[in-house]
XYZ file of C-alpha atoms in Angstrom:
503
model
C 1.013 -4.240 35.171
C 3.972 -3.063 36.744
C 6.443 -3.699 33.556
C 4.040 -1.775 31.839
C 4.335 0.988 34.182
C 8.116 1.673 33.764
C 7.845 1.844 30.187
C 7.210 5.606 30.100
C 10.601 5.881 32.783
C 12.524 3.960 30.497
C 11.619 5.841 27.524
C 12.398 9.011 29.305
C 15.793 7.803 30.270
C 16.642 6.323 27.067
C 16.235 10.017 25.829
C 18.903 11.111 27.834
C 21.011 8.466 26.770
C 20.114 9.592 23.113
C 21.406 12.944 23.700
C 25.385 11.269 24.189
C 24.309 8.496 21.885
C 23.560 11.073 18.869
C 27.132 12.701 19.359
C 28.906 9.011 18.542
C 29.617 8.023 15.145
C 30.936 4.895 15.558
C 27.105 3.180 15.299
C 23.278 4.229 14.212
C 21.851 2.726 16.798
C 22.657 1.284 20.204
C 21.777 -1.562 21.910
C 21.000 -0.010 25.443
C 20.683 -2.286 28.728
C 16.735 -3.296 29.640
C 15.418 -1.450 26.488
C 17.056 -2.306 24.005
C 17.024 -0.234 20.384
C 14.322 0.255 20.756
C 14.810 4.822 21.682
C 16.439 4.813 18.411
C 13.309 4.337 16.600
C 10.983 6.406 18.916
C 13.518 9.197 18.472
C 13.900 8.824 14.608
C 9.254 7.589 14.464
C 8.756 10.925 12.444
C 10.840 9.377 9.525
C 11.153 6.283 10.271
C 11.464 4.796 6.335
C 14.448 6.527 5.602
C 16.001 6.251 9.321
C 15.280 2.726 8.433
C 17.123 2.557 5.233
C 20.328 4.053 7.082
C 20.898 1.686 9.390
C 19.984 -1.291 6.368
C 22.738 0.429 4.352
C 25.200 0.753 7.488
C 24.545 -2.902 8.551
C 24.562 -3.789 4.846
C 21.302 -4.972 4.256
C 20.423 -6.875 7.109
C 20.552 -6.585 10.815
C 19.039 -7.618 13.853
C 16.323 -5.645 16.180
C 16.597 -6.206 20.236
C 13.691 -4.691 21.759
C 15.189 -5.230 25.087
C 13.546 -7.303 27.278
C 11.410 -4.714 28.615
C 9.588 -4.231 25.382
C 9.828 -8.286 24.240
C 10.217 -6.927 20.588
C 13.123 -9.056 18.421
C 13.052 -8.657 14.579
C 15.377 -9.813 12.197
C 14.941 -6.744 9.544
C 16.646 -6.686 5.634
C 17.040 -5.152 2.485
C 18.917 -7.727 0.846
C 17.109 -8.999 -2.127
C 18.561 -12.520 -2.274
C 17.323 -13.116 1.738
C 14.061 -11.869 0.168
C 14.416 -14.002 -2.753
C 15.129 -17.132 -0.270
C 12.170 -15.809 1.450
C 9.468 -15.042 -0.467
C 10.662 -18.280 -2.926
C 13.210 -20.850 -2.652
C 11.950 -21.624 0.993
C 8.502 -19.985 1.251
C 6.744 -22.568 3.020
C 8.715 -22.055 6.050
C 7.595 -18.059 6.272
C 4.451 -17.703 6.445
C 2.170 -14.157 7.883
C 2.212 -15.487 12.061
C 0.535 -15.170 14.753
C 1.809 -12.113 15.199
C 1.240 -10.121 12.239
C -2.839 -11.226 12.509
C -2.733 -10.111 16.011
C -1.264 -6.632 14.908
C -3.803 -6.518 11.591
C -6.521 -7.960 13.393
C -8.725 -5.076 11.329
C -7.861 -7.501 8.221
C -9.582 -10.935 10.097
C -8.795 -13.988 8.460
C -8.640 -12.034 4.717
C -6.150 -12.994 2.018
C -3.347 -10.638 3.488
C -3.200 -12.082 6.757
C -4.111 -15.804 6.072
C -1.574 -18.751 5.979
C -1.199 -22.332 4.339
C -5.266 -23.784 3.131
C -7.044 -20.814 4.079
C -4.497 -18.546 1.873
C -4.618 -20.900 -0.926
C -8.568 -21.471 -0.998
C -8.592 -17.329 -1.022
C -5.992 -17.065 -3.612
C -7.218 -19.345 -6.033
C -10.596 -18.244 -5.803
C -9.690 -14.373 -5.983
C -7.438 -15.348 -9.386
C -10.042 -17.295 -10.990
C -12.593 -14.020 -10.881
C -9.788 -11.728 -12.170
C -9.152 -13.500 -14.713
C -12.722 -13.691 -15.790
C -13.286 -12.146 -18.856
C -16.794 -10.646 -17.552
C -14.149 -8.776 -14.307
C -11.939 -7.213 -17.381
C -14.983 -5.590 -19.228
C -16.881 -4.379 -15.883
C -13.214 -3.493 -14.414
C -12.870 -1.579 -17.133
C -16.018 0.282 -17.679
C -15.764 1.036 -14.118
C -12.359 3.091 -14.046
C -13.164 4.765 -17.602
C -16.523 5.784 -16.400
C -15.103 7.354 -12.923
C -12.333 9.139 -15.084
C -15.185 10.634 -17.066
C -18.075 11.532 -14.666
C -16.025 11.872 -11.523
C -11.976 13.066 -12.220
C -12.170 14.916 -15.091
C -15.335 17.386 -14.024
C -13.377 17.730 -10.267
C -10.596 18.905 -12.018
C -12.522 20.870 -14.370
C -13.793 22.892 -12.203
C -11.151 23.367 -10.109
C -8.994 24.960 -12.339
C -12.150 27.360 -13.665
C -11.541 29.139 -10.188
C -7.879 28.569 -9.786
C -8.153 27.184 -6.682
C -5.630 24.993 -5.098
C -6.449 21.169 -4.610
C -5.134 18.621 -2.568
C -4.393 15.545 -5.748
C -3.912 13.004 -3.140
C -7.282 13.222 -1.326
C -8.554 13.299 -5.142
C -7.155 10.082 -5.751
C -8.473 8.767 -2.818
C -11.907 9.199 -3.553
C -11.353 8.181 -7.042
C -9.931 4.780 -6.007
C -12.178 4.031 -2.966
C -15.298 4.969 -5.484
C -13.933 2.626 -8.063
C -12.943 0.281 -5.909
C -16.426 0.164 -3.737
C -17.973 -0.349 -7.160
C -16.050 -3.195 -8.184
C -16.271 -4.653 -4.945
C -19.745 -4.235 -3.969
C -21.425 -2.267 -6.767
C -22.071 0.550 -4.658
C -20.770 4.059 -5.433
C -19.958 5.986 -2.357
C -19.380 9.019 -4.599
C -16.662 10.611 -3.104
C -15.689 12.263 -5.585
C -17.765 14.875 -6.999
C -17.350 18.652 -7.225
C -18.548 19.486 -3.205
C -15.683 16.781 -2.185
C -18.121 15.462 0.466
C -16.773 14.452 3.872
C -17.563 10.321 3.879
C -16.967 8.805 7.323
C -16.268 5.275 6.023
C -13.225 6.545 3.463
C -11.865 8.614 6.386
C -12.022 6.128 8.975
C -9.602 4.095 6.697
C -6.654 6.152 7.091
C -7.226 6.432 10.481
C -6.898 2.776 11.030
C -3.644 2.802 8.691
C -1.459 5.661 11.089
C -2.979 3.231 14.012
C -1.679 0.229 12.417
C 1.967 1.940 12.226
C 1.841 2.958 15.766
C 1.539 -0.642 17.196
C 4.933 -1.265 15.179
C 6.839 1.500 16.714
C 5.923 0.368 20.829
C 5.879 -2.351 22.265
C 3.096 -5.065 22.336
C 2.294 -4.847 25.666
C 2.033 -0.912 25.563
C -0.572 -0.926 22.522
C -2.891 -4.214 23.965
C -3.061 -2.217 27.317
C -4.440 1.307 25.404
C -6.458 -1.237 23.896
C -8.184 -2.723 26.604
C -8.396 0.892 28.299
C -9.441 2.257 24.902
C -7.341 5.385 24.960
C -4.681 6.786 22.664
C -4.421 5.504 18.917
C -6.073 2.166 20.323
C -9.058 4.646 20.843
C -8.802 6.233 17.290
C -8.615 2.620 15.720
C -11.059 1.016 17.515
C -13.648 4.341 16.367
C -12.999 3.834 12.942
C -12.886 -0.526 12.710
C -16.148 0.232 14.132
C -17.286 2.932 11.640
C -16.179 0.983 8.614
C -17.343 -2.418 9.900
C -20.709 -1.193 9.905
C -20.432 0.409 5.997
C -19.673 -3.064 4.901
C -21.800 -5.029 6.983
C -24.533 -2.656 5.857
C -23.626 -3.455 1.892
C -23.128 -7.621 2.640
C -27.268 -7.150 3.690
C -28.088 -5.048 0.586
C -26.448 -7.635 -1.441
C -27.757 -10.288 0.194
C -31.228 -8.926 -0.420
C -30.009 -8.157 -3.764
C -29.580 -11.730 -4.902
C -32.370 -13.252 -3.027
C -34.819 -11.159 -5.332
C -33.244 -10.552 -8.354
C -32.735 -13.601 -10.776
C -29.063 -14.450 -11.104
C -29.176 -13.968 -14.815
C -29.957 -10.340 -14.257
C -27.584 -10.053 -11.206
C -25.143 -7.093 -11.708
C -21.520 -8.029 -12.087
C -19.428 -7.266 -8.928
C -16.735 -9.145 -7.636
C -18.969 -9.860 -4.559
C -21.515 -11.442 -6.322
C -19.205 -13.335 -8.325
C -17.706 -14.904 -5.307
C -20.550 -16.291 -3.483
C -21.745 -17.385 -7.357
C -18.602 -18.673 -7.571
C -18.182 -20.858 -3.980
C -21.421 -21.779 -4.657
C -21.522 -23.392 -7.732
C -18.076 -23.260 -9.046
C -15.298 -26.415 -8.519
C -14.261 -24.825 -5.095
C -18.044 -24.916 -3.315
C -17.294 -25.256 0.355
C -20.475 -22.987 1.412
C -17.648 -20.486 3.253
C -19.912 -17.790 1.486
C -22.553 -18.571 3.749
C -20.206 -16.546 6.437
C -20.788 -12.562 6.785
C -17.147 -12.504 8.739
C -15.807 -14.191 5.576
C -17.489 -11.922 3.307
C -16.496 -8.666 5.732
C -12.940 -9.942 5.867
C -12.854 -10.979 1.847
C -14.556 -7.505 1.125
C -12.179 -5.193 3.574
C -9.217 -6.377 2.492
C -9.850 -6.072 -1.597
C -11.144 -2.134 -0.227
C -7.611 -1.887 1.233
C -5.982 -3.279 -1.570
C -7.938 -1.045 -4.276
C -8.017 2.068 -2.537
C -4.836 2.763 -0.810
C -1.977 1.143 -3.169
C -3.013 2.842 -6.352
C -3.930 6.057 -4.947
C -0.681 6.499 -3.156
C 1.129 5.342 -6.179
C -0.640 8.259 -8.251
C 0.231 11.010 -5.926
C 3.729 10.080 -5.621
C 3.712 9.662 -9.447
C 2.637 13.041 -10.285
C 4.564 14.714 -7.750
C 7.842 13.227 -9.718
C 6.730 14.146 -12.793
C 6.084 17.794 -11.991
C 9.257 18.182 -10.264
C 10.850 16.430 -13.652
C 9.635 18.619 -16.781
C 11.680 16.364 -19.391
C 9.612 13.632 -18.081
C 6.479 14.406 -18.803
C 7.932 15.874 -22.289
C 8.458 12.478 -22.497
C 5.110 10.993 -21.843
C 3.383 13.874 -23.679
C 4.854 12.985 -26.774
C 4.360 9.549 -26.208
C 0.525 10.061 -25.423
C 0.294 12.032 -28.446
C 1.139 9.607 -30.870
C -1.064 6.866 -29.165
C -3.885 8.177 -27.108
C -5.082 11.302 -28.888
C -7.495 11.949 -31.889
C -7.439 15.473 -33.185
C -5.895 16.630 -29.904
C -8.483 14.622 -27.923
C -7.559 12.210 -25.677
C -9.133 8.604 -25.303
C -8.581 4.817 -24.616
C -10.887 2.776 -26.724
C -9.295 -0.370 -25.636
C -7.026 -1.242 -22.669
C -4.185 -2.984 -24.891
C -3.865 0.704 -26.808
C -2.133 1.169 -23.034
C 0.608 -1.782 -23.620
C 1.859 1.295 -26.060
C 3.181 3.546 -23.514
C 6.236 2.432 -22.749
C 8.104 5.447 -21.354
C 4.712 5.714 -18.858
C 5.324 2.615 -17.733
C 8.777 2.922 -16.849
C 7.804 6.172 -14.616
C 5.253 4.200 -12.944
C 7.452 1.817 -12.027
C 10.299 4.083 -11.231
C 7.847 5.973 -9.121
C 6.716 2.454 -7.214
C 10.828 1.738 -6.893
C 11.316 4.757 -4.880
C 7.683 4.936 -3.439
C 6.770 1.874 -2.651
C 2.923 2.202 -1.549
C 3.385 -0.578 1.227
C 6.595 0.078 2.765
C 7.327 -2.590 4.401
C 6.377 -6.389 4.972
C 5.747 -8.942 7.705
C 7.020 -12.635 8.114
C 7.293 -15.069 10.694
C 9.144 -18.406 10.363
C 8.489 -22.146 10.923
C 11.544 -23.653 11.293
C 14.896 -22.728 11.561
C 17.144 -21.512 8.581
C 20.191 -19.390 7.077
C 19.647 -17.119 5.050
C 22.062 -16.088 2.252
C 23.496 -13.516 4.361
C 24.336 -15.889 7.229
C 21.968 -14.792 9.734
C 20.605 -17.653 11.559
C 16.677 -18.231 11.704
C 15.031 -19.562 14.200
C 11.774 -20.765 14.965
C 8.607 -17.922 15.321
C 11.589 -15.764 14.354
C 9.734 -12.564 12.864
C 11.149 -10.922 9.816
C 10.699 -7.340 8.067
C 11.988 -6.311 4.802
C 11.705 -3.063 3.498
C 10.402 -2.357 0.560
C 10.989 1.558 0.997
C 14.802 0.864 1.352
C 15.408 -1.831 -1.110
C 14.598 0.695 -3.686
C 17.306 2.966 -2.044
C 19.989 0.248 -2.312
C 23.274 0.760 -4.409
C 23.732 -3.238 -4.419
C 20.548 -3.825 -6.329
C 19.947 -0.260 -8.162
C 23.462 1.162 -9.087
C 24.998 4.388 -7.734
C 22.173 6.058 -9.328
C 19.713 4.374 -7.558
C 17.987 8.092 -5.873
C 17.404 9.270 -8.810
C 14.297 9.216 -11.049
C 15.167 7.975 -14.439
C 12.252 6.515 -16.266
C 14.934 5.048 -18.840
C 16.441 2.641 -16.447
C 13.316 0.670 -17.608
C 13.561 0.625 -21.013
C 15.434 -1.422 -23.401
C 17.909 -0.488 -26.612
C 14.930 -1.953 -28.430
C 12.403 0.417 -26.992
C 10.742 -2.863 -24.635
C 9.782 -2.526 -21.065
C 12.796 -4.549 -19.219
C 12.498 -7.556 -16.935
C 13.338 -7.012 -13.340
C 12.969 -9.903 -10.673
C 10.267 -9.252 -8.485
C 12.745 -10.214 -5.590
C 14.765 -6.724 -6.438
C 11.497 -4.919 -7.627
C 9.531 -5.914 -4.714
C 6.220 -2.818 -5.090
C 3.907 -6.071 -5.972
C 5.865 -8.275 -3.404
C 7.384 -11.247 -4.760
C 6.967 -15.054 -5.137
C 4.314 -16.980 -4.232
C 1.879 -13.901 -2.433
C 3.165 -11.807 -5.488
C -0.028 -9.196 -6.227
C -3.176 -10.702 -7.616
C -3.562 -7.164 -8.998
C -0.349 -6.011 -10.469
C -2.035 -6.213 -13.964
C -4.713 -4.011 -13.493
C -3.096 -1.428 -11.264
C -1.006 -0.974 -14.265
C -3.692 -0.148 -16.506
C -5.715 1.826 -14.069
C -2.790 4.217 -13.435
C -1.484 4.585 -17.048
C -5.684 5.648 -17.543
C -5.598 7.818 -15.007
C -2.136 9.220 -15.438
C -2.320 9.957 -19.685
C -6.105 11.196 -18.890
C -4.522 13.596 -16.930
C -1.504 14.902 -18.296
C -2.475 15.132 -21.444
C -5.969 17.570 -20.745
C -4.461 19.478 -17.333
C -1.323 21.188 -16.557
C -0.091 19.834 -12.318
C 1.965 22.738 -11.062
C 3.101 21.727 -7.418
C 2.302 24.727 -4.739
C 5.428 26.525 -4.253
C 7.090 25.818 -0.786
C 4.195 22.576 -0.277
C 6.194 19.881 1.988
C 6.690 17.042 0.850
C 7.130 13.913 3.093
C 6.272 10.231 3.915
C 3.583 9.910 6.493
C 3.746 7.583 9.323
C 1.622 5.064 8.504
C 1.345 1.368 6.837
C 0.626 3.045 3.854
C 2.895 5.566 1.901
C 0.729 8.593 1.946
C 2.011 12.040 1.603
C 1.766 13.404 4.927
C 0.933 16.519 4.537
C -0.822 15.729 1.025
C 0.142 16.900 -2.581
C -0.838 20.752 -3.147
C -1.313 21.642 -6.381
C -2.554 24.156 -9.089
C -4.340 22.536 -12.047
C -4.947 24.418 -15.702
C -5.756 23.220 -18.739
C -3.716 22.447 -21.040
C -6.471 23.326 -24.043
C -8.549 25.988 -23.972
């Protein structure tokens, strides 16, 4: 208890440290006695993805993190996309989530983004063979068609009847936590709808996201003693686990109910009743189903997955292309000659979307430069080199950042700040291959994204739906900025004026 004491001291005197330190060029960050680096980061927490990328590209690409040994925090962290290629491939059995990064997700339980070795692979295979499913493709896609037409496109409607401003990212939000719920469970929250209702379970995720980011930024010690006096962000987290635990414990009894009276031939599709349909009586019956914490974990972490990554992908995505007007030229005309019937817009098929190839290269462009996750954890077995020379060794723990790789001159040329849709397309007018170990949005290798198909189609739906009825004008003098959490919200959200672009 006493360490823990002296950590608000030390903190104070590293800040007068900081105030010589930020005067020396020589380094970006010092190694002080007791503490370690760890004031640099507290100093630079309020933009911490690109202080990040700084030191990455001064240390090029890799370097190690002393916490001190007041704060017990060592990380190796890189940029370099052939470490992540080792990592995340050539020698991915030997880095695996940890013990660790479970203790610091803990919100996630023993769900596909925090599991290791059988558990992973039971949870993987089992989650692959239901997207796959031709029966997930149909529903999947009646469900984000339907939302685009009874949910988005009336908001936005009637927001730009009164000329109002509208914050696009919270509109996103709802969109993909309704879409997502429905998928999931086959409940619709409606969150979106014209009131834009306050929903306690949507809000309490983001609350648990800036929470998450906090217990990077301090050390362990600090965060597991708010937590056991439940004040601070430990507080705010614990408030909303509890608030959204109960939301899906709630729908795991409805559903429960559900198939206990209904016949299974005239069960609803849902990816929840597919699973325990599929444990059940599929090749892979192990009766795990039978588990509410395995069904709370399963279901929380596809929520996470659906909601957050796509929605922060769209607001980014639109903020670029109203800042770039020869852009969305660009994917106008291209809309026009596929999407649109007598000046109407529609999708009768998802493989009409395999068409917009400039779109596709803005989306990923946008996911280059905006990652949605920002970073990732991993923790190794055994001791290794990696291509860069830095010794591993055992339980050491690992971050790479997404955020910066797409920053890096090494892997993106001397262009690489700049958004240029084109970079992705080829003299032959093809979408062109990039290694998922240099364009890392869906992570790479083995754990690469389940859903990297269908966020695809779900944004270019969303996106062309969109542009193509409503003019985006960002408010003039709106700041725009990373927020500090797991996730790569906006932090202060995207402002914007929406009119249509046919009256």
């Amino acid at each position: 208890m006493a360490i823990i004491l002296l950590y608000p001291v030390a903190i104070f005197l590293s800040f007068l440290f900081l105030y010589h330190w930020r005067w020396n060029k020589t380094s970006f960050i010092t190694n002080w006695p007791i503490i370690g680096m760890l004031p640099g980061f507290l100093l630079n927490a309020s933009h911490v993805h690109e202080y990040l990328t700084s030191l990455l590209k001064f240390y090029g690409g890799t370097f190690e993190f002393q916490g001190g040994w007041l704060t017990g925090i060592k990380l190796l962290i890189t940029s370099d996309h052939m470490n992540i290629h080792h990592i995340c491939s050539k020698n991915f059995p030997n880095y695996g989530k940890g013990r660790k990064f479970r203790e610091i997700f803990d919100v996630l339980g023993d769900g596909i983004f925090s599991s290791d070795h059988d558990s992973w692979k039971y949870q993987r295979k089992l989650l692959q063979t239901l997207l796959k499913d031709n029966k997930f493709k149909l529903f999947f896609e009646e469900v984000v068609k339907g939302k685009v037409e009874k949910g988005l496109i009336p908001v936005l409607d009637h927001v730009s009847s009164l000329g109002i401003e509208v914050d696009l990212q919270d509109v996103f939000q709802r969109f993909t936590f309704d879409s997502v719920c429905l998928m999931v469970l086959g409940y619709d929250p409606n969150c979106l709808s014209i009131e834009l209702p306050k929903v306690a379970h949507s809000n309490a995720f983001d609350e648990v996201e800036e929470s998450l980011l906090y217990r990077h930024l301090v050390p362990e010690r600090w965060w597991k003693l708010q937590r056991r006096l439940q004040i601070g962000s430990e507080k705010k987290l614990l408030h909303a686990w509890k608030v959204f635990d109960e939301f899906v414990y709630e729908c795991i009894s409805t559903k429960r109910e559900e198939q206990n009276l209904v016949k299974k031939e005239q069960l609803k599709f849902n990816l929840f009743t597919a699973i325990v349909m599929e444990e059940q009586e599929g090749e892979m019956s192990s009766n795990i189903t039978q588990s509410n914490k395995f069904l709370r974990d399963t279901t929380i972490n596809l929520l996470a997955a659906g909601r957050d990554t796509i929605s922060s992908g769209l607001t980014w995505f639109f903020w670029l292309v109203a800042t770039h007007p020869s852009v969305e030229a660009k994917i106008l005309e291209e809309i026009k000659k596929h999407l649109v019937d007598n000046d109407k817009w529609r999708v009768s098929n998802i493989d009409e979307l395999s068409k917009l190839v400039y779109l596709h290269g803005a989306i990923c462009e946008t996911l280059r430069l905006f990652p949605p996750v920002p970073f990732e954890h991993k923790c190794s077995a055994k001791s290794d080199i990696l291509p860069s020379g830095h010794y591993i060794k055992p339980k050491t723990r690992i971050i790479y950042s997404l955020y910066s790789m797409g920053r890096m001159e090494s892997i993106w040329g001397t262009d690489c700040l700049e958004f240029r849709p084109e970079r992705w397309i080829s003299e032959h007018g093809g979408i062109v291959h990039v290694p998922s170990f240099k364009f890392i949005a869906f992570n790479a290798g083995a754990r690469t994204c389940l859903g990297k198909d269908i966020t695809f189609v779900q944004m270019k739906i969303i996106a062309s739906a969109i542009l193509w009825n409503y003019r985006v004008q960002v408010v003039e003098g709106h700041p725009v900025s990373p927020s500090i959490s797991v996730i790569l919200h906006m932090k202060h959200g995207l402002k914007v004026r929406i009119s249509k672009r046919f009256v």
